[in-house]
Amino acid sequence: MQTHEIRQRFTEHFVNLGHSEVPSASLILNDPNLLFVNAGMVPFKPFFLGQQTPPYDKATSIQKCVRTLDIEEVGITTRHNTFFQMAGNFSFGDYFKESAIKNAWSLLTKSVEDGGFGFNPELLWVTVYLDDDEAAEIWEKQVGVPAERIQRLGMADNYWSMGVPGPCGPCSEIYYDRGPEYGKDGGPIADDNRYMEIWNLVFMGYERGEGIGKDNFEIVGQLPKKNIDTGMGIERVACLLQGVDNVYETDLLRPVIEEAEKLTGATYGSTQTNDVRFRVIADHCRTGLMLILDGVTPGNEGRGYILRRLLRRIIRSARLLGAEGETMEVLMDTVRQTMTPSYPEIAENWERIRSVAVGEEKAFLKTLESGSHLFESYAEEAKAAGSTEVPGDVAFALHDTHGFPIDLTMEMAAESGLSVDSEGFHSLMAEQKARAKADNQAKKLGHADESIYRSFVDNHPTVFTGYDQLEDEGLILALVQDGALVERASEGSRVQVILDRTPFYAEAGGQMADRGDLRGESFAADVDDVQKVGKKVWLHNVTITGGEIAAGQKVTAKVSRAWRHQARQAHSGTHLIHAALRQVLGPTAVQAGSLNKPGYLRFDFNYGDQLTDTQLRDIEQIANGAVDTDYEVNTIETSLDEAKKMGAMALFGENYGSKVRVVEIGGPFSMELCGGIHVDHSSQIGPIAILGESSVGSGTRRIEAYTGMDSMGYLSREKNLVSGLATSLKAPSEEIPDRIEALTAKLKAAEKQVQQLRNQQLLSRVGELVANATSVNGVTVVAQQLPDGVGAGDLRTIAMDAKARLGSEPAVVLFTSQDGDKVPFVAALTDAAVDRGLKAGDIVKAFGEKVGGRGGGKPQMAQGSGSEAAGISAGLSAVKQVIEGA
């Protein structure tokens, strides 16, 4: 049975039982505790936590999940995947243990002809929580599982919580006996490899308190409703129904391994080491594709870092298996073919996915090349020092700073006749992980207590009238101050005001919240921010400027006309920039974030290369052409499917409801899903002036622009600047670029000439410096601070000249200077000095410690840089001490 059919049968089973089918949420959710969705119940957390009321009593979903805590373990075991699909059914107070158990058993054991999975019931085992007699009795008396196949486990295994205070409860897990060839007899307690867990049923009826770990917390009470949360692993069920040994041999992952065999020439199943690499490729390719699909791009922190790490592990593994050149496109295309039946949106976004993955591969191959050169330098230094080992800190620096994988370092070391201090490397890695874990724990936040707003979310959602008007009459439903409901507040107080209706736009979709004021018979208040809770209640953050405000009062809510006008210009301008950008760069340039505030817009997009001046000019002209055309701006409310059929663009990572709002500017010119506020005609945006383009991370660029009068102000200032330059240069404005280029060329030539004269002067002093040398332990020492401004390159030239003048005698030369904030230094030793046991690396190390820097190189020549000029004198003394102790 193919995986997409397993998914379909699961969904149909529960839909037929009256469950609402809920599409998978994005892998990226706005959750302070999670980088990615890591369990099927995560999108339903607000319902379980009591923050929101679910729109259905029972639901079913097949949720995309990613877990990355143990990336290094992937492939070593055959059961661990970073990406997996969790099929689940959920009840929010509708049914409990009996129905959950019977529903699961029915699907598992029902014949294939009748829509089930056809598992032999005699091979299914179950576990229950230690004292859950009720669940055990249901399994035995009502379902018919023999008592000897029902086992009891403790809290660590059969009690579920989210790891933070909140809903929890005992669970019951269903296992499949794969046979004696997979391990010993005795049920899941005896061997959880032979007995594979396929489904976990959580009976969520309690609330846990503070605590750490799976079993170190207190049960503080019962929930108002008893809920059900179950999770069936699609990949594990596919493994069993397809009769294969492990998840890597199923229809979703085996084709990737087969393609990797073609690319590398290696064979899966030949060695354990190679098998791990093949599995890494298969697993990470699928996870990487799904992360890119949901809008993640490679970066150096957070989600981007995880994606980058996965993609680079693919490239590294392919290389170690024997691949040469680029492999990513072929591997990713194989994943596309296996996953598209379940996720049709992959095909729609394939070009963007391919571009991101291939771009990261090209970048990493360059990293591997530079890392190889660095390694060769370290290896040469180690051999020269008589060492047979690459130090652990060197291997760690290659890995951590330069992204060079440790196993490649070890492979290259072996080729050079060296070993790697792997113990030292892993010790440093452990320290880094400990720091990261501590930092993550420090940042980890519990769920904000939004229970105070619950009754308003459920019973009094705010009516938003701001699409059509700037002023409206409303009623104050509640006041919130310092996290508590209050009856009234006086002048000078800061409070949150909940109204029954409001014209104020709450911050969302990159558009800042409206500003304005609230007025009543006995008070006045300024509104400086508006936020949403549960997507239903508007919280007006206000300062009372006069009188006293109280719950139950009538109020006039008035949005600042100027603020709204300029905010609309910026938001609509963002849509024009997005459309123009895609015309110039193509469909792979996809929005990655935005900020719109009055007169200003910031637009982030996924793209690998810096934009040229011509591209920026074209984007600006196309956007302003749309302004000049005076397109009509229309908004359409429809279903998500209909919006997609219309060609409307959606934001990756955004979760849309059943009804969406399409903003259309000029028909096909721009059509996006957007809940923001826009102008009525594109001409109302006014001129758009692009300020520039920059990088905000690997693979992500940013365009900034002004709109309306802010654009006019910017262009006026630019005009005045050009006019001033024209006057100073005594040239018409169109000749200014050529004049500046000519002046710049003259200045560079003059600077070069000055530098040459300085070098000649310094070289002319070399004889004087050598003549003033001192002798330490029979070694001639020339250690001097040269005039400020001498850079590292010039120091090296002068040091080599001084060394040459000292001929065959044992001599040490060290020159340093203060060059801006830096303190460069160079050491040069004659062969005779090296023969006496001196090394340039030791010399620069001693000097560098005194000036807050470090350096390295070969025994005859080494250099470095520091930042503490006050230590130069002590550094020169340290050099002589090294020679004295040699």
CSV table of N, CA, C and O in Angstrom, one decimal, residues 485-534:
chain,number,residue,atom,x,y,z
A,485,LEU,N,-8.3,42.5,34.6
A,485,LEU,CA,-9.5,43.3,34.3
A,485,LEU,C,-9.7,44.3,35.4
A,485,LEU,O,-9.6,44.1,36.6
A,486,VAL,N,-9.9,45.6,34.9
A,486,VAL,CA,-10.2,46.7,35.9
A,486,VAL,C,-11.5,47.4,35.4
A,486,VAL,O,-11.9,47.3,34.3
A,487,GLU,N,-12.2,48.0,36.4
A,487,GLU,CA,-13.5,48.7,36.1
A,487,GLU,C,-13.2,50.0,35.5
A,487,GLU,O,-14.0,50.5,34.6
A,488,ARG,N,-12.2,50.7,35.9
A,488,ARG,CA,-12.0,52.1,35.4
A,488,ARG,C,-10.5,52.4,35.5
A,488,ARG,O,-9.7,51.8,36.2
A,489,ALA,N,-10.1,53.5,34.8
A,489,ALA,CA,-8.7,54.0,34.9
A,489,ALA,C,-8.7,55.5,34.7
A,489,ALA,O,-9.6,56.1,34.0
A,490,SER,N,-7.8,56.2,35.3
A,490,SER,CA,-7.8,57.7,35.3
A,490,SER,C,-6.7,58.2,34.5
A,490,SER,O,-5.9,57.5,33.9
A,491,GLU,N,-6.7,59.6,34.4
A,491,GLU,CA,-5.7,60.3,33.5
A,491,GLU,C,-4.3,59.9,33.8
A,491,GLU,O,-3.9,59.7,35.0
A,492,GLY,N,-3.5,59.7,32.7
A,492,GLY,CA,-2.1,59.2,32.8
A,492,GLY,C,-1.9,57.7,32.8
A,492,GLY,O,-0.8,57.3,32.7
A,493,SER,N,-3.0,57.0,33.0
A,493,SER,CA,-2.9,55.5,33.0
A,493,SER,C,-2.7,54.9,31.6
A,493,SER,O,-3.2,55.5,30.6
A,494,ARG,N,-2.0,53.8,31.6
A,494,ARG,CA,-1.9,53.0,30.3
A,494,ARG,C,-2.8,51.8,30.5
A,494,ARG,O,-2.7,51.0,31.4
A,495,VAL,N,-3.7,51.6,29.5
A,495,VAL,CA,-4.6,50.4,29.6
A,495,VAL,C,-4.9,49.9,28.2
A,495,VAL,O,-4.6,50.5,27.2
A,496,GLN,N,-5.4,48.7,28.2
A,496,GLN,CA,-5.9,48.0,27.0
A,496,GLN,C,-7.4,48.1,27.0
A,496,GLN,O,-8.1,47.8,28.0
A,497,VAL,N,-8.0,48.6,25.9
A,497,VAL,CA,-9.4,48.8,25.8
A,497,VAL,C,-10.0,47.8,24.8
A,497,VAL,O,-9.5,47.7,23.6
A,498,ILE,N,-11.0,47.0,25.2
A,498,ILE,CA,-11.7,46.1,24.3
A,498,ILE,C,-13.0,46.7,23.9
A,498,ILE,O,-13.8,47.0,24.8
A,499,LEU,N,-13.2,46.9,22.6
A,499,LEU,CA,-14.5,47.5,22.1
A,499,LEU,C,-15.3,46.4,21.4
A,499,LEU,O,-14.7,45.5,20.9
A,500,ASP,N,-16.6,46.7,21.3
A,500,ASP,CA,-17.4,45.7,20.6
A,500,ASP,C,-17.2,45.9,19.1
A,500,ASP,O,-17.4,45.0,18.3
A,501,ARG,N,-16.8,47.1,18.6
A,501,ARG,CA,-16.6,47.4,17.2
A,501,ARG,C,-15.5,48.5,17.1
A,501,ARG,O,-15.4,49.3,18.0
A,502,THR,N,-14.8,48.5,16.0
A,502,THR,CA,-13.7,49.5,15.9
A,502,THR,C,-13.3,49.7,14.5
A,502,THR,O,-13.3,48.7,13.7
A,503,PRO,N,-12.9,50.9,14.1
A,503,PRO,CA,-12.3,51.2,12.8
A,503,PRO,C,-10.8,51.0,12.8
A,503,PRO,O,-10.2,51.2,11.7
A,504,PHE,N,-10.2,50.8,13.9
A,504,PHE,CA,-8.7,50.7,14.0
A,504,PHE,C,-8.2,49.4,13.5
A,504,PHE,O,-8.7,48.3,13.9
A,505,TYR,N,-7.2,49.5,12.6
A,505,TYR,CA,-6.6,48.3,12.0
A,505,TYR,C,-5.6,47.8,13.0
A,505,TYR,O,-4.7,48.5,13.5
A,506,ALA,N,-5.7,46.5,13.4
A,506,ALA,CA,-4.7,45.9,14.3
A,506,ALA,C,-3.5,45.4,13.5
A,506,ALA,O,-3.7,44.8,12.4
A,507,GLU,N,-2.3,45.5,14.1
A,507,GLU,CA,-1.1,45.1,13.4
A,507,GLU,C,-1.2,43.7,12.9
A,507,GLU,O,-1.5,42.8,13.6
A,508,ALA,N,-0.9,43.5,11.6
A,508,ALA,CA,-1.0,42.2,11.0
A,508,ALA,C,-0.4,42.3,9.6
A,508,ALA,O,-0.5,43.4,8.9
A,509,GLY,N,0.1,41.2,9.1
A,509,GLY,CA,0.5,41.1,7.7
A,509,GLY,C,1.6,42.1,7.3
A,509,GLY,O,1.7,42.5,6.1
A,510,GLY,N,2.4,42.6,8.3
A,510,GLY,CA,3.5,43.5,8.0
A,510,GLY,C,3.0,45.0,8.1
A,510,GLY,O,3.8,45.9,8.1
A,511,GLN,N,1.7,45.2,8.2
A,511,GLN,CA,1.2,46.6,8.3
A,511,GLN,C,1.0,47.0,9.8
A,511,GLN,O,0.4,46.3,10.6
A,512,MET,N,1.6,48.1,10.1
A,512,MET,CA,1.6,48.6,11.5
A,512,MET,C,0.1,49.0,11.8
A,512,MET,O,-0.7,49.3,10.9
A,513,ALA,N,-0.2,49.0,13.1
A,513,ALA,CA,-1.5,49.3,13.6
A,513,ALA,C,-1.8,50.8,13.4
A,513,ALA,O,-0.9,51.6,13.3
A,514,ASP,N,-3.1,51.1,13.3
A,514,ASP,CA,-3.5,52.5,13.1
A,514,ASP,C,-3.2,53.3,14.4
A,514,ASP,O,-3.1,52.7,15.5
A,515,ARG,N,-3.1,54.6,14.3
A,515,ARG,CA,-3.0,55.5,15.4
A,515,ARG,C,-4.3,56.4,15.4
A,515,ARG,O,-4.9,56.6,14.3
A,516,GLY,N,-4.6,56.9,16.5
A,516,GLY,CA,-5.8,57.8,16.6
A,516,GLY,C,-6.2,58.1,18.0
A,516,GLY,O,-5.3,58.1,18.9
A,517,ASP,N,-7.5,58.2,18.3
A,517,ASP,CA,-7.9,58.5,19.6
A,517,ASP,C,-9.3,57.9,19.9
A,517,ASP,O,-10.1,57.6,19.0
A,518,LEU,N,-9.6,57.8,21.2
A,518,LEU,CA,-10.9,57.4,21.7
A,518,LEU,C,-11.4,58.6,22.5
A,518,LEU,O,-10.7,59.2,23.3
A,519,ARG,N,-12.7,58.8,22.3
A,519,ARG,CA,-13.4,59.9,23.1
A,519,ARG,C,-14.7,59.4,23.7
A,519,ARG,O,-15.5,58.7,23.0
A,520,GLY,N,-15.0,59.8,24.9
A,520,GLY,CA,-16.2,59.5,25.6
A,520,GLY,C,-16.7,60.8,26.3
A,520,GLY,O,-16.0,61.8,26.3
A,521,GLU,N,-17.8,60.7,26.9
A,521,GLU,CA,-18.4,61.9,27.7
A,521,GLU,C,-17.5,62.3,28.8
A,521,GLU,O,-17.4,63.5,29.1
A,522,SER,N,-16.7,61.4,29.4
A,522,SER,CA,-15.9,61.8,30.6
A,522,SER,C,-14.4,61.5,30.4
A,522,SER,O,-13.7,61.6,31.4
A,523,PHE,N,-14.0,61.2,29.2
A,523,PHE,CA,-12.5,60.9,29.0
A,523,PHE,C,-12.1,61.2,27.6
A,523,PHE,O,-12.9,61.3,26.7
A,524,ALA,N,-10.8,61.2,27.5
A,524,ALA,CA,-10.1,61.2,26.2
A,524,ALA,C,-8.9,60.3,26.3
A,524,ALA,O,-8.2,60.3,27.3
A,525,ALA,N,-8.5,59.6,25.2
A,525,ALA,CA,-7.4,58.7,25.2
A,525,ALA,C,-6.7,58.7,23.8
A,525,ALA,O,-7.4,58.7,22.8
A,526,ASP,N,-5.4,58.6,23.8
A,526,ASP,CA,-4.7,58.4,22.6
A,526,ASP,C,-4.4,56.9,22.3
A,526,ASP,O,-3.9,56.2,23.2
A,527,VAL,N,-4.6,56.5,21.1
A,527,VAL,CA,-4.4,55.1,20.7
A,527,VAL,C,-3.0,55.1,20.0
A,527,VAL,O,-2.8,55.7,19.0
A,528,ASP,N,-2.0,54.3,20.6
A,528,ASP,CA,-0.7,54.3,20.0
A,528,ASP,C,-0.3,52.9,19.5
A,528,ASP,O,0.7,52.6,18.9
A,529,ASP,N,-1.2,51.9,19.7
A,529,ASP,CA,-1.0,50.5,19.2
A,529,ASP,C,-2.3,49.7,19.3
A,529,ASP,O,-3.1,50.0,20.2
A,530,VAL,N,-2.4,48.8,18.3
A,530,VAL,CA,-3.6,47.9,18.4
A,530,VAL,C,-3.1,46.5,18.0
A,530,VAL,O,-2.5,46.3,17.0
A,531,GLN,N,-3.4,45.5,18.9
A,531,GLN,CA,-3.0,44.1,18.7
A,531,GLN,C,-4.3,43.2,18.7
A,531,GLN,O,-5.3,43.6,19.2
A,532,LYS,N,-4.1,42.0,18.1
A,532,LYS,CA,-5.2,41.1,18.1
A,532,LYS,C,-4.9,39.9,19.1
A,532,LYS,O,-3.8,39.4,19.2
A,533,VAL,N,-6.0,39.3,19.7
A,533,VAL,CA,-5.9,38.1,20.5
A,533,VAL,C,-6.8,37.1,19.9
A,533,VAL,O,-8.0,37.4,19.6
A,534,GLY,N,-6.3,35.9,19.6
A,534,GLY,CA,-7.1,34.8,19.1
A,534,GLY,C,-7.7,35.2,17.7
A,534,GLY,O,-8.7,34.6,17.3
